PDB file of C-alpha atoms in Angstrom:
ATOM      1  CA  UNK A1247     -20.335  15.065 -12.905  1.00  0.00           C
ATOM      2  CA  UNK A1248     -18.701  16.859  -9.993  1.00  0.00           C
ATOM      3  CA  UNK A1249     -18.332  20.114 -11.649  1.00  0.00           C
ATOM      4  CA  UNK A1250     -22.528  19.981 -13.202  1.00  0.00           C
ATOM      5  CA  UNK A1251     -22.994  19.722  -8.910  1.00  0.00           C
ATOM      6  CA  UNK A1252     -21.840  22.306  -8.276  1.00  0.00           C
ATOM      7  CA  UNK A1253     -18.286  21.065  -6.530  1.00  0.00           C
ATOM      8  CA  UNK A1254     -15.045  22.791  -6.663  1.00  0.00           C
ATOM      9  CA  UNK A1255     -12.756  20.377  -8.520  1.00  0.00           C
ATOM     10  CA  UNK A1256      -8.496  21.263  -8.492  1.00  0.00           C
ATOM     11  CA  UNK A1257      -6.319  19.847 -10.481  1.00  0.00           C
ATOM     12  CA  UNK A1258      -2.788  19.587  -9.300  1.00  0.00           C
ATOM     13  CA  UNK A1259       0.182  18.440 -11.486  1.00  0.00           C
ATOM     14  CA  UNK A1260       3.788  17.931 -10.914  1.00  0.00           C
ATOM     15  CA  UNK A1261       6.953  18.254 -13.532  1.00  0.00           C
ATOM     16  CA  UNK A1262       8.116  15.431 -11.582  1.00  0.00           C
ATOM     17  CA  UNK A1263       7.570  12.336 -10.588  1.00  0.00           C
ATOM     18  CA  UNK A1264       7.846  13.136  -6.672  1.00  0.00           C
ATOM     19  CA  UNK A1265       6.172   9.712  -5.653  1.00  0.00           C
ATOM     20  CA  UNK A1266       2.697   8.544  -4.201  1.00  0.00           C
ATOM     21  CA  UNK A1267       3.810   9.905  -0.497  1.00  0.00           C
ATOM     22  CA  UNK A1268       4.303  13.421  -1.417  1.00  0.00           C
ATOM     23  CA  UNK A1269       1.162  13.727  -3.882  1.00  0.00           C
ATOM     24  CA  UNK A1270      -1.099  12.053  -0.621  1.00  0.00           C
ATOM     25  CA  UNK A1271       1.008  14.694   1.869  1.00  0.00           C
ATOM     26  CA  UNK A1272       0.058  17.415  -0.953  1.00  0.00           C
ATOM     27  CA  UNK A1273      -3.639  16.679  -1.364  1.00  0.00           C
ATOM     28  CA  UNK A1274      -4.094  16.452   2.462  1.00  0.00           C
ATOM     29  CA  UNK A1275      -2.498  19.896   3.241  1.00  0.00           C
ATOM     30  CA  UNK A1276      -4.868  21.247   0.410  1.00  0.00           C
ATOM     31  CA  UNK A1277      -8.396  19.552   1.770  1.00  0.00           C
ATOM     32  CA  UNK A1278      -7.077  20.663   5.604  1.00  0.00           C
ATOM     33  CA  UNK A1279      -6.969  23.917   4.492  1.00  0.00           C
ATOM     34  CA  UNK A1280     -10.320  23.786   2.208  1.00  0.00           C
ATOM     35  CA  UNK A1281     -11.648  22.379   5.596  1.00  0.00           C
ATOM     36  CA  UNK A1282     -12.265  18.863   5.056  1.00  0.00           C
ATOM     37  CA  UNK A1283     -12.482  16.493   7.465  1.00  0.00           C
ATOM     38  CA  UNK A1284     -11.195  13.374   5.280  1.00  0.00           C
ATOM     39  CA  UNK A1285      -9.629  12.574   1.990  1.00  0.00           C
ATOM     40  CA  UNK A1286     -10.645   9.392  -0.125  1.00  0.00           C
ATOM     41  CA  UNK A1287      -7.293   8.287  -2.211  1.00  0.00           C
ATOM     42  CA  UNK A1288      -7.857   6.111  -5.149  1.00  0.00           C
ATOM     43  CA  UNK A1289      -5.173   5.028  -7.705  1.00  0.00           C
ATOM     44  CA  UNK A1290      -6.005   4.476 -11.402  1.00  0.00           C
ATOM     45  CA  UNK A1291      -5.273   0.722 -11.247  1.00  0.00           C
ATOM     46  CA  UNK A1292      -8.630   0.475  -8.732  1.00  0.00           C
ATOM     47  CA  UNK A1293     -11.989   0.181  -9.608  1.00  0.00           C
ATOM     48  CA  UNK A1294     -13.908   1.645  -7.403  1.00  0.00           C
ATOM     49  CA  UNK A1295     -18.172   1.843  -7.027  1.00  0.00           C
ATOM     50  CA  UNK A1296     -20.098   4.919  -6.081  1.00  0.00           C
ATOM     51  CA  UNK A1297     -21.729   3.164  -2.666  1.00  0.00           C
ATOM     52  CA  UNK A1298     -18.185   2.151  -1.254  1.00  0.00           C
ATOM     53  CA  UNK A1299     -17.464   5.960  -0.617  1.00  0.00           C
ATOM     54  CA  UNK A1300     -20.718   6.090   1.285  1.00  0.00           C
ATOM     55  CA  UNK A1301     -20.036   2.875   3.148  1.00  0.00           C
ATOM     56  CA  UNK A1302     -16.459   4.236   3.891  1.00  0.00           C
ATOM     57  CA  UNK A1303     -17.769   7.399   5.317  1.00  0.00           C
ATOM     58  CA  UNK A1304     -20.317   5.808   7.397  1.00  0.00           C
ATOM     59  CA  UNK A1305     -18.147   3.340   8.731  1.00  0.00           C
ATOM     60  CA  UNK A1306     -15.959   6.179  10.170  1.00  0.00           C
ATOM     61  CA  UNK A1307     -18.332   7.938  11.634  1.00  0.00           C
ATOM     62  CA  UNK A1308     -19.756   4.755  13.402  1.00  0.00           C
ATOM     63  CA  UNK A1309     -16.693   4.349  14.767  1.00  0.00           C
ATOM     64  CA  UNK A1310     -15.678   7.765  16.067  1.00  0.00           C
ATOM     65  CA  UNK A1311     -19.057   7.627  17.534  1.00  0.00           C
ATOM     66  CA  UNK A1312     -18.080   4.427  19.586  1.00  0.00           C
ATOM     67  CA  UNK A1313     -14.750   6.237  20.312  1.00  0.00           C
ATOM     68  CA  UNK A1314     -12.469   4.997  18.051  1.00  0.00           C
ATOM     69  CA  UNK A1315      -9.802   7.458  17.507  1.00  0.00           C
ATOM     70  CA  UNK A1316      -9.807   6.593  13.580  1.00  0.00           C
ATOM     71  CA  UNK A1317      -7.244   7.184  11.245  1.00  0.00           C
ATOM     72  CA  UNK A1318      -8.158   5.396   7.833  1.00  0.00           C
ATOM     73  CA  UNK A1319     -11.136   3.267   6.759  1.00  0.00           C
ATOM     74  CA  UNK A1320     -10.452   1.131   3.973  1.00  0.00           C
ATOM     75  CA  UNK A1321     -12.026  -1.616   1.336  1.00  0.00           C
ATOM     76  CA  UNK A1322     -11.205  -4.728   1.347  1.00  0.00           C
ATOM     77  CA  UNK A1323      -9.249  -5.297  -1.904  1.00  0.00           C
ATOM     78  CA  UNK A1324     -10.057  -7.700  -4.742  1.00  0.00           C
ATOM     79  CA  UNK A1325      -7.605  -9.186  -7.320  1.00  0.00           C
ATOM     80  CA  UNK A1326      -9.023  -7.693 -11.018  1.00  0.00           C
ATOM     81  CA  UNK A1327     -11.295 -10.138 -12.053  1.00  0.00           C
ATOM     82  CA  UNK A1328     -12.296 -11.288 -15.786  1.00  0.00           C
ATOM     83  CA  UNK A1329      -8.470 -10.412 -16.717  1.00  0.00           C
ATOM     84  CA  UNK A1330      -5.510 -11.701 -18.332  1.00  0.00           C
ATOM     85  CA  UNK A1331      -3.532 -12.178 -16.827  1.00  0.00           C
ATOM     86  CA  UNK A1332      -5.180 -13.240 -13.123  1.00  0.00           C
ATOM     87  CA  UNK A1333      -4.176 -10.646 -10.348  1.00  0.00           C
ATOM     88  CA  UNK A1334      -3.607 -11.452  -6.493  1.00  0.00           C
ATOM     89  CA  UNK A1335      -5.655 -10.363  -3.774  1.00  0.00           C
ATOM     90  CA  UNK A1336      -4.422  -8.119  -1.461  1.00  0.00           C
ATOM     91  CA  UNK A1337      -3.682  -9.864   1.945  1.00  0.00           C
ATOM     92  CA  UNK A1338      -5.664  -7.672   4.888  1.00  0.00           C
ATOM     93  CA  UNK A1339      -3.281  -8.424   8.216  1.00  0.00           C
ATOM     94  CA  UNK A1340      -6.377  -8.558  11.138  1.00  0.00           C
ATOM     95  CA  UNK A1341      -4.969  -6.152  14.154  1.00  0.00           C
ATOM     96  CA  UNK A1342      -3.841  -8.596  16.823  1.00  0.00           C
ATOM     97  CA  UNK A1343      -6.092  -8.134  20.496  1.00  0.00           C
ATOM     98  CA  UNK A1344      -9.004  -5.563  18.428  1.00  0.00           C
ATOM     99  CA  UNK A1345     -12.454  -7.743  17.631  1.00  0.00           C
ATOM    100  CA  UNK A1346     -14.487  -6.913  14.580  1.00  0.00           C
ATOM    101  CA  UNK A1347     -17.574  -7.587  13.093  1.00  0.00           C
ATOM    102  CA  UNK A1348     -19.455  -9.004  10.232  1.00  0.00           C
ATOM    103  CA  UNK A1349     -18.903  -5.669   8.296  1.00  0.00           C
ATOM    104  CA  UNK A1350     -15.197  -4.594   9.745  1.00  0.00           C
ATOM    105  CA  UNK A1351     -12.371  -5.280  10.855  1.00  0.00           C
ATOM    106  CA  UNK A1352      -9.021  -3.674  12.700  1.00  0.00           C
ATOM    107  CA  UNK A1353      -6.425  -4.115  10.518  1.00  0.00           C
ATOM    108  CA  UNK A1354      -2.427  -3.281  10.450  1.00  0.00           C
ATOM    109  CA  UNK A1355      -3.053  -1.306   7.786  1.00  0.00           C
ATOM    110  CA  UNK A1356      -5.150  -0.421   5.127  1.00  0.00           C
ATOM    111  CA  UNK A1357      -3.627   0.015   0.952  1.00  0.00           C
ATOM    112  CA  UNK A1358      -3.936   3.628   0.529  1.00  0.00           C
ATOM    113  CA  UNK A1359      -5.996   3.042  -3.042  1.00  0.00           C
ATOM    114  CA  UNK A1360      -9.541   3.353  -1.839  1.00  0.00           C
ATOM    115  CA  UNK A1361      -8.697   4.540   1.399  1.00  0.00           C
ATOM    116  CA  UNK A1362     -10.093   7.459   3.764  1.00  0.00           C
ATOM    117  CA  UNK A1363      -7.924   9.330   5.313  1.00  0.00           C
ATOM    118  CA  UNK A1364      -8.961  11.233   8.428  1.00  0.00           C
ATOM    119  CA  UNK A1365      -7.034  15.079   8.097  1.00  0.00           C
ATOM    120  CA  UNK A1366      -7.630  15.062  11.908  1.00  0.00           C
ATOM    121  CA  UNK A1367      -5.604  11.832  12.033  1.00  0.00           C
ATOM    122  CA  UNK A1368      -3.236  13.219   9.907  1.00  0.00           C
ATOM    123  CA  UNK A1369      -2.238  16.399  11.561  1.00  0.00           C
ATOM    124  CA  UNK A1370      -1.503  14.343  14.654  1.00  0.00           C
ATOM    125  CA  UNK A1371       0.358  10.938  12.623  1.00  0.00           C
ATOM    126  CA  UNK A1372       2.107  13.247  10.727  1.00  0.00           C
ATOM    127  CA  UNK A1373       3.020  13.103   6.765  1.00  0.00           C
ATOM    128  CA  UNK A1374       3.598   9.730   4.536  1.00  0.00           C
ATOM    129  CA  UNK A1375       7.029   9.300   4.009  1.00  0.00           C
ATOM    130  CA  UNK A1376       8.159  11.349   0.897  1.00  0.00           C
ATOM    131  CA  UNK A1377      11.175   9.528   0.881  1.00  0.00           C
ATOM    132  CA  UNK A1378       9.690   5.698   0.804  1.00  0.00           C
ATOM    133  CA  UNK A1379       8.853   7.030  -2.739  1.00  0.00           C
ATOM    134  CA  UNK A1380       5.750   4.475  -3.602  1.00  0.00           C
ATOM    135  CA  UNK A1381       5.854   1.238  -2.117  1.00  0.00           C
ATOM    136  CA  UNK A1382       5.160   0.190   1.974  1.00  0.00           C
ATOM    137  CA  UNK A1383       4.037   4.941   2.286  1.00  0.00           C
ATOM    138  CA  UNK A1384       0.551   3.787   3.400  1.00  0.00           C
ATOM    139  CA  UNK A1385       2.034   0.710   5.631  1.00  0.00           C
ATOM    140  CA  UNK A1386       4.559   2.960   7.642  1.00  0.00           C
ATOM    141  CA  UNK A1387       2.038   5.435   8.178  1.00  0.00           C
ATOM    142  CA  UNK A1388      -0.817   3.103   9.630  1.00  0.00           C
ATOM    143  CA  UNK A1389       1.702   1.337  11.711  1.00  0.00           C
ATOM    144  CA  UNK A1390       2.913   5.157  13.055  1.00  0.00           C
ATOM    145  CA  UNK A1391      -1.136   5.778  13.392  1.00  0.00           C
ATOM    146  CA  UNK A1392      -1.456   2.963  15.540  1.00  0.00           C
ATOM    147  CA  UNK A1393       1.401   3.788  17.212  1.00  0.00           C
ATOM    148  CA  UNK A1394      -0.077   7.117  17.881  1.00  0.00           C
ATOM    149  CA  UNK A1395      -2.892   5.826  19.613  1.00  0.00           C
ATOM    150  CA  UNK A1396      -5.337   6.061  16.379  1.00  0.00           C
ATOM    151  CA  UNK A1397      -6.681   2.781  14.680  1.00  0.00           C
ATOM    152  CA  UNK A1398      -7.239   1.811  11.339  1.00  0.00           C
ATOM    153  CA  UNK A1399     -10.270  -0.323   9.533  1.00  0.00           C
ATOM    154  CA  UNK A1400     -11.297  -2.155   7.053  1.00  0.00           C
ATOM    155  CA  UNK A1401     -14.995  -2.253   5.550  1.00  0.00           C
ATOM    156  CA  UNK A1402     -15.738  -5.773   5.017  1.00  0.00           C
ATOM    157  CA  UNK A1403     -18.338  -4.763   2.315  1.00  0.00           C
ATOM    158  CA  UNK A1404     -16.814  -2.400   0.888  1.00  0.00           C
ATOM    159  CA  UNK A1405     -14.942  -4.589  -2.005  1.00  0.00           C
ATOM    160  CA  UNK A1406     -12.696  -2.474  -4.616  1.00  0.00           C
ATOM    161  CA  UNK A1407     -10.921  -4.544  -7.547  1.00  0.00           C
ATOM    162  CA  UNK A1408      -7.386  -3.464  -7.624  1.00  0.00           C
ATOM    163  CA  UNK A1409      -4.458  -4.675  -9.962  1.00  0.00           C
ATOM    164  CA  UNK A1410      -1.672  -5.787  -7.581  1.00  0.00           C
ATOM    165  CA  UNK A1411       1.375  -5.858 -10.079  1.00  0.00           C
ATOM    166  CA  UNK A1412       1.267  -7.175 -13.397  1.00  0.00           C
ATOM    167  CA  UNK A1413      -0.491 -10.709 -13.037  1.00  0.00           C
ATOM    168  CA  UNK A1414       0.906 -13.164 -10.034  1.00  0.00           C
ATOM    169  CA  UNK A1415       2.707 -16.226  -9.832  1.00  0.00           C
ATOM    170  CA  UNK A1416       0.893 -18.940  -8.501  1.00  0.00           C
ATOM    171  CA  UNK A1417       2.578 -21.792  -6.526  1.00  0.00           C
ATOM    172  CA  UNK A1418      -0.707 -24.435  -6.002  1.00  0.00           C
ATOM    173  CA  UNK A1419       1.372 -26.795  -3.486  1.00  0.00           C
ATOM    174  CA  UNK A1420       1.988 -24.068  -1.408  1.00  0.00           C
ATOM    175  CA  UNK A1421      -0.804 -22.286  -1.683  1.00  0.00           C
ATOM    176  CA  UNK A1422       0.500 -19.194  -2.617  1.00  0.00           C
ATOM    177  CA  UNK A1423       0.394 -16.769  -4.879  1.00  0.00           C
ATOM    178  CA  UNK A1424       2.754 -13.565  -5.619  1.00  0.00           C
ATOM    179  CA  UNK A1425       2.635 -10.791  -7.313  1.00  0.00           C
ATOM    180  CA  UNK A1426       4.727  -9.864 -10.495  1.00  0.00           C
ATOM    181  CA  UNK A1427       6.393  -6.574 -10.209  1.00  0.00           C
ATOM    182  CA  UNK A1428       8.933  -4.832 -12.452  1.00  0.00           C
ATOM    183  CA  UNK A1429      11.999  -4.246 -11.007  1.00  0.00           C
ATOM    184  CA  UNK A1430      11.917  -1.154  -9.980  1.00  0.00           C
ATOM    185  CA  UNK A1431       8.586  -1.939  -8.126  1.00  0.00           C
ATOM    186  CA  UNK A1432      10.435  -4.338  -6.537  1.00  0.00           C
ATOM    187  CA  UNK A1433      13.513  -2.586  -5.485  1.00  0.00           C
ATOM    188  CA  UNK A1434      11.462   0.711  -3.632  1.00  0.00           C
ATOM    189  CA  UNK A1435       9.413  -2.549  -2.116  1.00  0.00           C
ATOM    190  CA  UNK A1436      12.160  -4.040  -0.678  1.00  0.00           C
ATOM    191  CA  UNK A1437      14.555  -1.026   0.214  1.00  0.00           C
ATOM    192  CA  UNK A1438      11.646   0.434   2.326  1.00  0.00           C
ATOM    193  CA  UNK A1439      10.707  -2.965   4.163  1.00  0.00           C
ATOM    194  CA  UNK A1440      14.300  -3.057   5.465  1.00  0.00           C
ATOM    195  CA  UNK A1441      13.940   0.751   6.249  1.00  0.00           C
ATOM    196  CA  UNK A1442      11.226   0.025   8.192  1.00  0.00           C
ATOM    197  CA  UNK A1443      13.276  -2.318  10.267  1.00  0.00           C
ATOM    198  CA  UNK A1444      14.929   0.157  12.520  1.00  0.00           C
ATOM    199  CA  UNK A1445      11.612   2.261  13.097  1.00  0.00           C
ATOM    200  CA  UNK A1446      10.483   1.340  16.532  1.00  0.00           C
ATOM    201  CA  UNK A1447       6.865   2.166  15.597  1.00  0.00           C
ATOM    202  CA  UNK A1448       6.633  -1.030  13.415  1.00  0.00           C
ATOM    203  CA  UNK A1449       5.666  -4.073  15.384  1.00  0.00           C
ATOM    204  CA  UNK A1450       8.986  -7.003  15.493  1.00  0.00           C
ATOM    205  CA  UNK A1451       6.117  -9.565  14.241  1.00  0.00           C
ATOM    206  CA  UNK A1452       5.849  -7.666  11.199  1.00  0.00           C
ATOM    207  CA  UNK A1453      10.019  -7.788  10.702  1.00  0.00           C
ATOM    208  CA  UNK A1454      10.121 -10.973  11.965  1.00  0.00           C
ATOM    209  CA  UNK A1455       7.689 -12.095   9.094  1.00  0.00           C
ATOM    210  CA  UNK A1456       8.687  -9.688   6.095  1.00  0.00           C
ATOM    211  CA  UNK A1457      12.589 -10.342   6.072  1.00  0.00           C
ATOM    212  CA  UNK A1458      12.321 -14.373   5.378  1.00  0.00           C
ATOM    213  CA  UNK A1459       8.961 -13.284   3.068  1.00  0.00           C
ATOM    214  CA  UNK A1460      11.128 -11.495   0.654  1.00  0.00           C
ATOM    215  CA  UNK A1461      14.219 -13.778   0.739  1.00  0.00           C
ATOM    216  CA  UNK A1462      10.984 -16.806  -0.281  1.00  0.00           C
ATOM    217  CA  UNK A1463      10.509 -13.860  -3.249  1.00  0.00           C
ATOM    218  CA  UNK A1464      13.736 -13.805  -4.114  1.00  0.00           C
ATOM    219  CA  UNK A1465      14.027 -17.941  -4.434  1.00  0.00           C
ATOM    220  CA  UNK A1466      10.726 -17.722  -6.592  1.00  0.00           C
ATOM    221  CA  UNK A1467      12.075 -14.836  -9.043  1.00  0.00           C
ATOM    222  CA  UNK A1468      15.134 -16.724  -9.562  1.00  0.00           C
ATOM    223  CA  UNK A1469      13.372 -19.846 -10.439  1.00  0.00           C
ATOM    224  CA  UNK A1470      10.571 -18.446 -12.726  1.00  0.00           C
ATOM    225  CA  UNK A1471      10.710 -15.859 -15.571  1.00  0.00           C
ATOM    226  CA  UNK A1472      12.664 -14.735 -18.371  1.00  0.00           C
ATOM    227  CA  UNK A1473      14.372 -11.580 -16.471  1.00  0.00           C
ATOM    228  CA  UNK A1474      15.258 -12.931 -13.361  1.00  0.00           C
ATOM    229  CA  UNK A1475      18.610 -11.467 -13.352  1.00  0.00           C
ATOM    230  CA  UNK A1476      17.078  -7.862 -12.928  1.00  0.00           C
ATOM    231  CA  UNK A1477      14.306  -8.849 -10.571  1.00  0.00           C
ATOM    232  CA  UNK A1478      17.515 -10.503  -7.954  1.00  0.00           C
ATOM    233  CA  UNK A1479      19.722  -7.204  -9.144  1.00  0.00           C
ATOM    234  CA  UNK A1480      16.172  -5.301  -7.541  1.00  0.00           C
ATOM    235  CA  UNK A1481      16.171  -6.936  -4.548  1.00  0.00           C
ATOM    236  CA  UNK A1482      19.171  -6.834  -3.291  1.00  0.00           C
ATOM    237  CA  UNK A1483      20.206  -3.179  -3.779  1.00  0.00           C
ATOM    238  CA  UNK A1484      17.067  -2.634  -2.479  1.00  0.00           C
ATOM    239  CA  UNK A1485      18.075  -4.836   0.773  1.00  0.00           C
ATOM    240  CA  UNK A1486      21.565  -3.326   0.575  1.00  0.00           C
ATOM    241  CA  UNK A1487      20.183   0.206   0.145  1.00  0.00           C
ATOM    242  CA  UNK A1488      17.337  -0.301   2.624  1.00  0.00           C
ATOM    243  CA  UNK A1489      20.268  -1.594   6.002  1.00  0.00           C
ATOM    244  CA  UNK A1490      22.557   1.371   4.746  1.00  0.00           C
ATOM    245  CA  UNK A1491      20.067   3.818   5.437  1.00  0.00           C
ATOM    246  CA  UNK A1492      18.345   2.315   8.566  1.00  0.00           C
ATOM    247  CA  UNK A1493      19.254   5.852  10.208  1.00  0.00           C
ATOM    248  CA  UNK A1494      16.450   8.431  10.537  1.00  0.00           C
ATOM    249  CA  UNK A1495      19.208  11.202   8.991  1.00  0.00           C
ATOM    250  CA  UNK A1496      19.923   9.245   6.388  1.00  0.00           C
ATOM    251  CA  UNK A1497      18.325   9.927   2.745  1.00  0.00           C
ATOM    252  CA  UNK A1498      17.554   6.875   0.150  1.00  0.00           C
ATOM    253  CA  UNK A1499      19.553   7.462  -2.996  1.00  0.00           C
ATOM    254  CA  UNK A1500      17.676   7.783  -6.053  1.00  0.00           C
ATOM    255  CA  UNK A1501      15.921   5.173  -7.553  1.00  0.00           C
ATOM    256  CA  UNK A1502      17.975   3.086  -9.873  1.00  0.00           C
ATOM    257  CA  UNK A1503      17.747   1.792 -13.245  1.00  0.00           C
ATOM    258  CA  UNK A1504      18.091  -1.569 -13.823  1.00  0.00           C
ATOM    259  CA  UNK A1505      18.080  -1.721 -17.707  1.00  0.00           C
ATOM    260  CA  UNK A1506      14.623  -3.906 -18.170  1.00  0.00           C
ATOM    261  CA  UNK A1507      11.499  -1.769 -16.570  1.00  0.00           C
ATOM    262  CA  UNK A1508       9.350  -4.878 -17.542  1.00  0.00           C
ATOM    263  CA  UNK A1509       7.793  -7.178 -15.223  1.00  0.00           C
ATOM    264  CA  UNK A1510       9.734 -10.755 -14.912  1.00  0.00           C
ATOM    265  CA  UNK A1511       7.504 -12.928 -16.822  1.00  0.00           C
ATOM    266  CA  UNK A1512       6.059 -16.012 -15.077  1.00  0.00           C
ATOM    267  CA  UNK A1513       6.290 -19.527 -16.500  1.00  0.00           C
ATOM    268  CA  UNK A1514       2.958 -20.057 -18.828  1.00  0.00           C
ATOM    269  CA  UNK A1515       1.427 -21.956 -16.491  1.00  0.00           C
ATOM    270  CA  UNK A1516       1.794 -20.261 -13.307  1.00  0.00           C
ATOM    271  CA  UNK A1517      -0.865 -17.836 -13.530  1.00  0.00           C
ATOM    272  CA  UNK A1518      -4.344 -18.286 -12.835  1.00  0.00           C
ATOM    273  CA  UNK A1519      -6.643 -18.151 -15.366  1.00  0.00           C
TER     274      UNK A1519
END
């Protein structure tokens, strides 16, 4: 459809699998140079409608125009409906002290899967973290936005379905639901959250709340599944591997392989239908 517009479509492809933060620091180099102005990322695990895009752009523009210095406008994420198995919603963090509307919202950040990325922003922010690999790139960078002085929203309306994981595990009495990852999902998720614990940039509310979250992950994985022994291997060499190389010199090693790339199944009635 793009090319029978008339629009110049690239394709670039790697030998490697160099991660989700070098393909976005790749593709925004590219557009700055074509002369964009902002990039839309979208994974294949989203579904995402025509009309977001438009409300996404617009939505930027509005706020630029009421001075917003605006890094990213993003959708507000749906768990995959009318699937088996259920999916979890992705939580939106509200930006303490910064009032919204009906139709958005500051938020801490915005998932990078149907997310617009101001090249403006970018230039000044700086790149996504090549070395976080995948998981917490598009958190890091929001939090260094705002840091920055930029901002970054969410379109209230603008609703994307988007396959967090492989299905969730639901725990009713506490009203919670997580995500199942495979281990090596879980490991680059936990390494980088621990990384992200010496970087000055990231507010100590968001520490303060993601170091107990993931040892509350850890008690669930043991408890549920048939591979809990790699899911626990996963998150702790990712929190061993993630204080080791707290310093800003210091390089992640590569990512391990913990002998079972499956997701840790849930118990058959933990999901929702």
């Amino acid at each position: 459809m793009l090319a029978i517009g008339g629009a110049r479509i690239e394709i670039i492809q790697s030998r490697d699998n160099v991660g989700l933060g070098s393909a976005y620091n790749e593709i925004l180099r590219r557009a700055g140079r074509y002369g964009g102005d902002a990039v839309l990322l979208v994974d294949q695990d989203s579904t995402l409608r025509p009309q977001v895009v438009r409300l996404l752009a617009d939505l930027m523009v509005e706020l630029a125009a009421a001075g917003q210095r605006v890094a990213a406008v993003g959708v507000q994420p749906i768990g995959a409906r009318h699937t088996k198995p259920a999916f979890k919603d992705v939580r939106i963090f509200p930006r303490p002290g910064r009032e919204g509307t009906t139709r958005f919202r500051a938020a801490d950040f915005v998932i990078s899967s149907g997310s617009l990325v101001s090249i403006a922003a970018y230039h000044v922010v700086g790149p996504f973290r090549d070395d976080f690999f995948i998981d917490a790139a598009d958190i890091e960078w929001c939090f260094r936005a705002w840091h920055r002085g930029f901002s970054c929203w969410v379109a209230r309306d603008a609703r994307m379905e988007h396959r967090l994981g492989r299905g969730s595990i639901s725990l009713p009495l506490l009203g919670l639901k997580l995500s199942v990852q495979p281990p090596n999902r879980l490991y680059t998720y936990v390494r980088n959250q621990f990384r992200m614990l010496a970087m000055r940039h990231v507010p100590l509310r968001w520490k303060a709340k993601m170091v107990p979250y993931i040892g509350f992950q850890a008690i669930v994985y043991a408890l549920t599944g048939r591979r809990r022994c790699y899911a626990l291997t996963a998150i702790g060499r990712g929190a061993w591997d993630g204080l080791r190389t707290m310093s800003a010199s210091a390089q992640p090693p590569g990512l391990p392989q913990f002998g079972d790339q499956a997701a840790p199944e849930p118990p058959g009635n933990t999901a929702e239908p």
